[in-house]
PDB file of C-alpha atoms in Angstrom:
ATOM      1  CA  UNK A 768     -31.091  33.801 -44.307  1.00  0.00           C
ATOM      2  CA  UNK A 769     -27.368  34.517 -44.034  1.00  0.00           C
ATOM      3  CA  UNK A 770     -26.049  34.372 -40.486  1.00  0.00           C
ATOM      4  CA  UNK A 771     -23.773  37.120 -39.178  1.00  0.00           C
ATOM      5  CA  UNK A 772     -21.217  34.531 -38.065  1.00  0.00           C
ATOM      6  CA  UNK A 773     -20.957  33.209 -41.644  1.00  0.00           C
ATOM      7  CA  UNK A 774     -20.384  36.704 -43.020  1.00  0.00           C
ATOM      8  CA  UNK A 775     -17.772  37.469 -40.332  1.00  0.00           C
ATOM      9  CA  UNK A 776     -15.937  34.202 -41.075  1.00  0.00           C
ATOM     10  CA  UNK A 777     -15.880  34.867 -44.831  1.00  0.00           C
ATOM     11  CA  UNK A 778     -14.748  38.466 -44.298  1.00  0.00           C
ATOM     12  CA  UNK A 779     -11.916  37.374 -42.039  1.00  0.00           C
ATOM     13  CA  UNK A 780     -10.773  34.871 -44.661  1.00  0.00           C
ATOM     14  CA  UNK A 781     -11.229  36.989 -47.809  1.00  0.00           C
ATOM     15  CA  UNK A 782     -11.732  40.696 -47.150  1.00  0.00           C
ATOM     16  CA  UNK A 783      -9.035  43.270 -47.646  1.00  0.00           C
ATOM     17  CA  UNK A 784      -9.095  47.057 -47.779  1.00  0.00           C
ATOM     18  CA  UNK A 785      -9.558  48.678 -51.193  1.00  0.00           C
ATOM     19  CA  UNK A 786      -6.533  49.782 -53.213  1.00  0.00           C
ATOM     20  CA  UNK A 787      -8.234  53.025 -54.250  1.00  0.00           C
ATOM     21  CA  UNK A 788     -11.286  54.999 -53.181  1.00  0.00           C
ATOM     22  CA  UNK A 789     -13.020  58.150 -54.313  1.00  0.00           C
ATOM     23  CA  UNK A 790     -15.623  58.878 -56.936  1.00  0.00           C
ATOM     24  CA  UNK A 791     -16.305  58.386 -60.598  1.00  0.00           C
ATOM     25  CA  UNK A 792     -16.463  61.576 -62.611  1.00  0.00           C
ATOM     26  CA  UNK A 793     -18.954  61.032 -65.444  1.00  0.00           C
ATOM     27  CA  UNK A 794     -19.346  63.369 -68.425  1.00  0.00           C
ATOM     28  CA  UNK A 795     -23.121  63.871 -68.744  1.00  0.00           C
ATOM     29  CA  UNK A 796     -22.975  63.997 -72.549  1.00  0.00           C
ATOM     30  CA  UNK A 797     -20.465  61.299 -73.522  1.00  0.00           C
ATOM     31  CA  UNK A 798     -20.606  59.120 -70.390  1.00  0.00           C
ATOM     32  CA  UNK A 799     -16.819  59.094 -70.420  1.00  0.00           C
ATOM     33  CA  UNK A 800     -15.617  58.388 -66.950  1.00  0.00           C
ATOM     34  CA  UNK A 801     -12.531  58.887 -64.845  1.00  0.00           C
ATOM     35  CA  UNK A 802     -11.580  58.161 -61.276  1.00  0.00           C
ATOM     36  CA  UNK A 803     -10.931  60.898 -58.723  1.00  0.00           C
ATOM     37  CA  UNK A 804      -9.282  59.745 -55.527  1.00  0.00           C
ATOM     38  CA  UNK A 805     -10.287  60.949 -52.089  1.00  0.00           C
ATOM     39  CA  UNK A 806      -8.553  61.140 -48.731  1.00  0.00           C
ATOM     40  CA  UNK A 807     -11.627  59.813 -46.911  1.00  0.00           C
ATOM     41  CA  UNK A 808     -12.519  56.162 -47.388  1.00  0.00           C
ATOM     42  CA  UNK A 809     -15.664  56.576 -45.262  1.00  0.00           C
ATOM     43  CA  UNK A 810     -17.310  59.085 -47.608  1.00  0.00           C
ATOM     44  CA  UNK A 811     -16.191  57.592 -50.916  1.00  0.00           C
ATOM     45  CA  UNK A 812     -18.958  56.065 -53.037  1.00  0.00           C
ATOM     46  CA  UNK A 813     -16.522  54.193 -55.298  1.00  0.00           C
ATOM     47  CA  UNK A 814     -14.020  51.615 -54.047  1.00  0.00           C
ATOM     48  CA  UNK A 815     -11.550  49.660 -56.192  1.00  0.00           C
ATOM     49  CA  UNK A 816      -9.591  46.515 -55.431  1.00  0.00           C
ATOM     50  CA  UNK A 817      -7.396  46.918 -58.496  1.00  0.00           C
ATOM     51  CA  UNK A 818      -4.949  49.568 -59.596  1.00  0.00           C
ATOM     52  CA  UNK A 819      -5.392  51.652 -62.713  1.00  0.00           C
ATOM     53  CA  UNK A 820      -2.747  51.665 -65.417  1.00  0.00           C
ATOM     54  CA  UNK A 821      -0.861  54.614 -66.833  1.00  0.00           C
ATOM     55  CA  UNK A 822      -3.937  55.424 -68.907  1.00  0.00           C
ATOM     56  CA  UNK A 823      -5.884  55.721 -65.592  1.00  0.00           C
ATOM     57  CA  UNK A 824      -8.142  52.809 -66.590  1.00  0.00           C
ATOM     58  CA  UNK A 825      -8.568  49.434 -64.909  1.00  0.00           C
ATOM     59  CA  UNK A 826      -6.608  46.489 -66.294  1.00  0.00           C
ATOM     60  CA  UNK A 827      -8.002  45.072 -69.553  1.00  0.00           C
ATOM     61  CA  UNK A 828     -10.376  42.193 -68.987  1.00  0.00           C
ATOM     62  CA  UNK A 829     -13.897  40.850 -69.102  1.00  0.00           C
ATOM     63  CA  UNK A 830     -16.068  42.380 -66.405  1.00  0.00           C
ATOM     64  CA  UNK A 831     -19.639  41.978 -65.139  1.00  0.00           C
ATOM     65  CA  UNK A 832     -21.573  44.588 -63.169  1.00  0.00           C
ATOM     66  CA  UNK A 833     -24.374  43.521 -60.830  1.00  0.00           C
ATOM     67  CA  UNK A 834     -26.793  46.364 -60.060  1.00  0.00           C
ATOM     68  CA  UNK A 835     -29.225  46.832 -57.153  1.00  0.00           C
ATOM     69  CA  UNK A 836     -31.370  49.938 -57.627  1.00  0.00           C
ATOM     70  CA  UNK A 837     -32.990  51.939 -54.821  1.00  0.00           C
ATOM     71  CA  UNK A 838     -35.690  54.579 -55.246  1.00  0.00           C
ATOM     72  CA  UNK A 839     -33.265  57.381 -54.432  1.00  0.00           C
ATOM     73  CA  UNK A 840     -35.445  59.093 -51.841  1.00  0.00           C
ATOM     74  CA  UNK A 841     -32.522  59.692 -49.488  1.00  0.00           C
ATOM     75  CA  UNK A 842     -34.561  59.343 -46.306  1.00  0.00           C
ATOM     76  CA  UNK A 843     -33.207  58.082 -43.002  1.00  0.00           C
ATOM     77  CA  UNK A 844     -34.483  54.558 -43.685  1.00  0.00           C
ATOM     78  CA  UNK A 845     -33.789  54.438 -47.424  1.00  0.00           C
ATOM     79  CA  UNK A 846     -31.302  52.013 -48.925  1.00  0.00           C
ATOM     80  CA  UNK A 847     -28.323  52.669 -51.164  1.00  0.00           C
ATOM     81  CA  UNK A 848     -28.200  52.080 -54.884  1.00  0.00           C
ATOM     82  CA  UNK A 849     -25.237  49.769 -55.435  1.00  0.00           C
ATOM     83  CA  UNK A 850     -23.315  48.184 -58.250  1.00  0.00           C
ATOM     84  CA  UNK A 851     -20.507  45.685 -57.873  1.00  0.00           C
ATOM     85  CA  UNK A 852     -17.971  44.931 -60.593  1.00  0.00           C
ATOM     86  CA  UNK A 853     -16.422  41.478 -60.955  1.00  0.00           C
ATOM     87  CA  UNK A 854     -13.638  40.238 -63.165  1.00  0.00           C
ATOM     88  CA  UNK A 855     -15.498  37.544 -65.129  1.00  0.00           C
ATOM     89  CA  UNK A 856     -12.353  35.428 -65.578  1.00  0.00           C
ATOM     90  CA  UNK A 857     -11.072  35.407 -61.999  1.00  0.00           C
ATOM     91  CA  UNK A 858     -14.368  35.834 -60.117  1.00  0.00           C
ATOM     92  CA  UNK A 859     -12.799  38.588 -58.011  1.00  0.00           C
ATOM     93  CA  UNK A 860     -14.670  41.710 -57.044  1.00  0.00           C
ATOM     94  CA  UNK A 861     -12.696  44.658 -58.402  1.00  0.00           C
ATOM     95  CA  UNK A 862     -14.946  47.628 -57.593  1.00  0.00           C
ATOM     96  CA  UNK A 863     -18.079  48.780 -55.802  1.00  0.00           C
ATOM     97  CA  UNK A 864     -20.216  51.902 -56.059  1.00  0.00           C
ATOM     98  CA  UNK A 865     -22.722  52.653 -53.284  1.00  0.00           C
ATOM     99  CA  UNK A 866     -24.753  55.800 -52.791  1.00  0.00           C
ATOM    100  CA  UNK A 867     -27.930  56.769 -50.965  1.00  0.00           C
ATOM    101  CA  UNK A 868     -30.335  59.331 -52.402  1.00  0.00           C
ATOM    102  CA  UNK A 869     -29.450  58.909 -56.071  1.00  0.00           C
ATOM    103  CA  UNK A 870     -32.382  58.543 -58.473  1.00  0.00           C
ATOM    104  CA  UNK A 871     -32.410  55.566 -60.905  1.00  0.00           C
ATOM    105  CA  UNK A 872     -31.662  57.641 -64.032  1.00  0.00           C
ATOM    106  CA  UNK A 873     -28.407  59.314 -62.881  1.00  0.00           C
ATOM    107  CA  UNK A 874     -27.412  56.067 -61.162  1.00  0.00           C
ATOM    108  CA  UNK A 875     -27.897  54.314 -64.505  1.00  0.00           C
ATOM    109  CA  UNK A 876     -25.596  56.828 -66.219  1.00  0.00           C
ATOM    110  CA  UNK A 877     -22.881  56.194 -63.628  1.00  0.00           C
ATOM    111  CA  UNK A 878     -23.265  52.406 -63.988  1.00  0.00           C
ATOM    112  CA  UNK A 879     -23.150  52.663 -67.802  1.00  0.00           C
ATOM    113  CA  UNK A 880     -20.096  54.934 -67.634  1.00  0.00           C
ATOM    114  CA  UNK A 881     -18.404  52.424 -65.323  1.00  0.00           C
ATOM    115  CA  UNK A 882     -19.358  49.711 -67.811  1.00  0.00           C
ATOM    116  CA  UNK A 883     -17.673  51.650 -70.612  1.00  0.00           C
ATOM    117  CA  UNK A 884     -14.627  52.310 -68.416  1.00  0.00           C
ATOM    118  CA  UNK A 885     -14.379  48.600 -67.601  1.00  0.00           C
ATOM    119  CA  UNK A 886     -14.141  47.669 -71.288  1.00  0.00           C
ATOM    120  CA  UNK A 887     -17.856  47.400 -72.117  1.00  0.00           C
ATOM    121  CA  UNK A 888     -18.682  45.278 -69.061  1.00  0.00           C
ATOM    122  CA  UNK A 889     -21.932  43.351 -69.097  1.00  0.00           C
ATOM    123  CA  UNK A 890     -24.455  45.065 -66.841  1.00  0.00           C
ATOM    124  CA  UNK A 891     -26.899  42.811 -64.963  1.00  0.00           C
ATOM    125  CA  UNK A 892     -29.457  45.207 -63.491  1.00  0.00           C
ATOM    126  CA  UNK A 893     -32.374  44.426 -61.258  1.00  0.00           C
ATOM    127  CA  UNK A 894     -35.395  44.734 -63.555  1.00  0.00           C
ATOM    128  CA  UNK A 895     -38.220  44.758 -61.011  1.00  0.00           C
ATOM    129  CA  UNK A 896     -40.688  47.447 -60.009  1.00  0.00           C
ATOM    130  CA  UNK A 897     -40.746  51.071 -61.009  1.00  0.00           C
ATOM    131  CA  UNK A 898     -37.083  51.722 -60.109  1.00  0.00           C
ATOM    132  CA  UNK A 899     -35.969  48.773 -62.236  1.00  0.00           C
ATOM    133  CA  UNK A 900     -38.117  50.023 -65.102  1.00  0.00           C
ATOM    134  CA  UNK A 901     -36.680  53.561 -64.796  1.00  0.00           C
ATOM    135  CA  UNK A 902     -33.131  52.170 -64.836  1.00  0.00           C
ATOM    136  CA  UNK A 903     -33.841  49.887 -67.824  1.00  0.00           C
ATOM    137  CA  UNK A 904     -35.557  52.713 -69.748  1.00  0.00           C
ATOM    138  CA  UNK A 905     -32.504  54.922 -69.192  1.00  0.00           C
ATOM    139  CA  UNK A 906     -30.140  52.135 -70.333  1.00  0.00           C
ATOM    140  CA  UNK A 907     -32.139  51.896 -73.579  1.00  0.00           C
ATOM    141  CA  UNK A 908     -32.236  55.691 -73.993  1.00  0.00           C
ATOM    142  CA  UNK A 909     -28.466  56.085 -73.667  1.00  0.00           C
ATOM    143  CA  UNK A 910     -27.856  53.028 -75.847  1.00  0.00           C
ATOM    144  CA  UNK A 911     -25.801  50.838 -73.523  1.00  0.00           C
ATOM    145  CA  UNK A 912     -25.777  47.536 -75.369  1.00  0.00           C
ATOM    146  CA  UNK A 913     -24.114  44.910 -73.164  1.00  0.00           C
ATOM    147  CA  UNK A 914     -26.983  44.002 -70.813  1.00  0.00           C
ATOM    148  CA  UNK A 915     -27.733  40.616 -69.242  1.00  0.00           C
ATOM    149  CA  UNK A 916     -30.655  38.796 -70.883  1.00  0.00           C
ATOM    150  CA  UNK A 917     -32.715  36.170 -69.120  1.00  0.00           C
ATOM    151  CA  UNK A 918     -34.786  33.554 -70.960  1.00  0.00           C
ATOM    152  CA  UNK A 919     -38.529  33.726 -70.285  1.00  0.00           C
ATOM    153  CA  UNK A 920     -40.905  30.992 -71.396  1.00  0.00           C
ATOM    154  CA  UNK A 921     -44.238  31.863 -72.958  1.00  0.00           C
ATOM    155  CA  UNK A 922     -47.185  30.339 -71.063  1.00  0.00           C
ATOM    156  CA  UNK A 923     -47.994  26.727 -71.998  1.00  0.00           C
ATOM    157  CA  UNK A 924     -45.386  26.546 -74.777  1.00  0.00           C
ATOM    158  CA  UNK A 925     -41.784  25.552 -75.366  1.00  0.00           C
ATOM    159  CA  UNK A 926     -41.091  29.005 -76.795  1.00  0.00           C
ATOM    160  CA  UNK A 927     -38.768  31.413 -75.000  1.00  0.00           C
ATOM    161  CA  UNK A 928     -37.966  35.076 -75.404  1.00  0.00           C
ATOM    162  CA  UNK A 929     -35.061  37.140 -74.124  1.00  0.00           C
ATOM    163  CA  UNK A 930     -35.757  39.899 -71.615  1.00  0.00           C
ATOM    164  CA  UNK A 931     -33.258  42.326 -70.156  1.00  0.00           C
ATOM    165  CA  UNK A 932     -32.224  42.336 -66.511  1.00  0.00           C
ATOM    166  CA  UNK A 933     -32.458  40.129 -63.449  1.00  0.00           C
ATOM    167  CA  UNK A 934     -35.625  39.362 -61.495  1.00  0.00           C
ATOM    168  CA  UNK A 935     -36.255  37.558 -58.230  1.00  0.00           C
ATOM    169  CA  UNK A 936     -39.587  36.348 -56.951  1.00  0.00           C
ATOM    170  CA  UNK A 937     -38.284  35.365 -53.503  1.00  0.00           C
ATOM    171  CA  UNK A 938     -36.890  38.718 -52.364  1.00  0.00           C
ATOM    172  CA  UNK A 939     -33.355  37.743 -53.360  1.00  0.00           C
ATOM    173  CA  UNK A 940     -33.054  34.672 -51.120  1.00  0.00           C
ATOM    174  CA  UNK A 941     -31.971  32.364 -53.962  1.00  0.00           C
ATOM    175  CA  UNK A 942     -29.377  34.860 -55.226  1.00  0.00           C
ATOM    176  CA  UNK A 943     -27.943  35.393 -51.737  1.00  0.00           C
ATOM    177  CA  UNK A 944     -27.742  31.645 -51.142  1.00  0.00           C
ATOM    178  CA  UNK A 945     -25.880  31.193 -54.434  1.00  0.00           C
ATOM    179  CA  UNK A 946     -23.571  34.108 -53.563  1.00  0.00           C
ATOM    180  CA  UNK A 947     -22.723  32.659 -50.151  1.00  0.00           C
ATOM    181  CA  UNK A 948     -22.085  29.223 -51.676  1.00  0.00           C
ATOM    182  CA  UNK A 949     -19.843  30.718 -54.379  1.00  0.00           C
ATOM    183  CA  UNK A 950     -17.861  32.621 -51.741  1.00  0.00           C
ATOM    184  CA  UNK A 951     -17.541  29.569 -49.493  1.00  0.00           C
ATOM    185  CA  UNK A 952     -16.422  27.420 -52.456  1.00  0.00           C
ATOM    186  CA  UNK A 953     -13.928  30.158 -53.425  1.00  0.00           C
ATOM    187  CA  UNK A 954     -15.516  30.503 -56.871  1.00  0.00           C
ATOM    188  CA  UNK A 955     -15.692  34.271 -56.350  1.00  0.00           C
ATOM    189  CA  UNK A 956     -13.976  36.735 -54.024  1.00  0.00           C
ATOM    190  CA  UNK A 957     -15.907  39.621 -52.527  1.00  0.00           C
TER     191      UNK A 957
END
């Protein structure tokens, strides 16, 4: 797995404080979104490493949103639901949303609103288990169209079909290894 020393070394080389922090305000009917700054970085679910323009939107570009969905139970040992936004051209992380205790459906609305705000960013959600299914069902219900599709082969054939979302059969080990390698090779900046 990833060693703490490796993470510390990469953070020292690449990490910088966010330019803006606060929360995303999402209209529950239109999913229009805006940014509201906060004085407290520690309690801000949304961090940005890019400035907004005069129109209060991020710079135009091609963006990708990776999504990790938690159950939203909010207990002492529960994990956060998180999405990270990357500029697809530069490989730089430009934003991150992280919140504990949020159910998959409202989390999906916030991710979709962020996708709209970031110029119809492609969303690559985790599509495993009941929380992944809840998130994917909500994406379909609200009609967000730009979703990552993986190719799945039918058994004992050369025929493939497209399915929405990202899966991992190894608990994320392969994805984390690829992420660390991409950071070390300076292909992406986190």
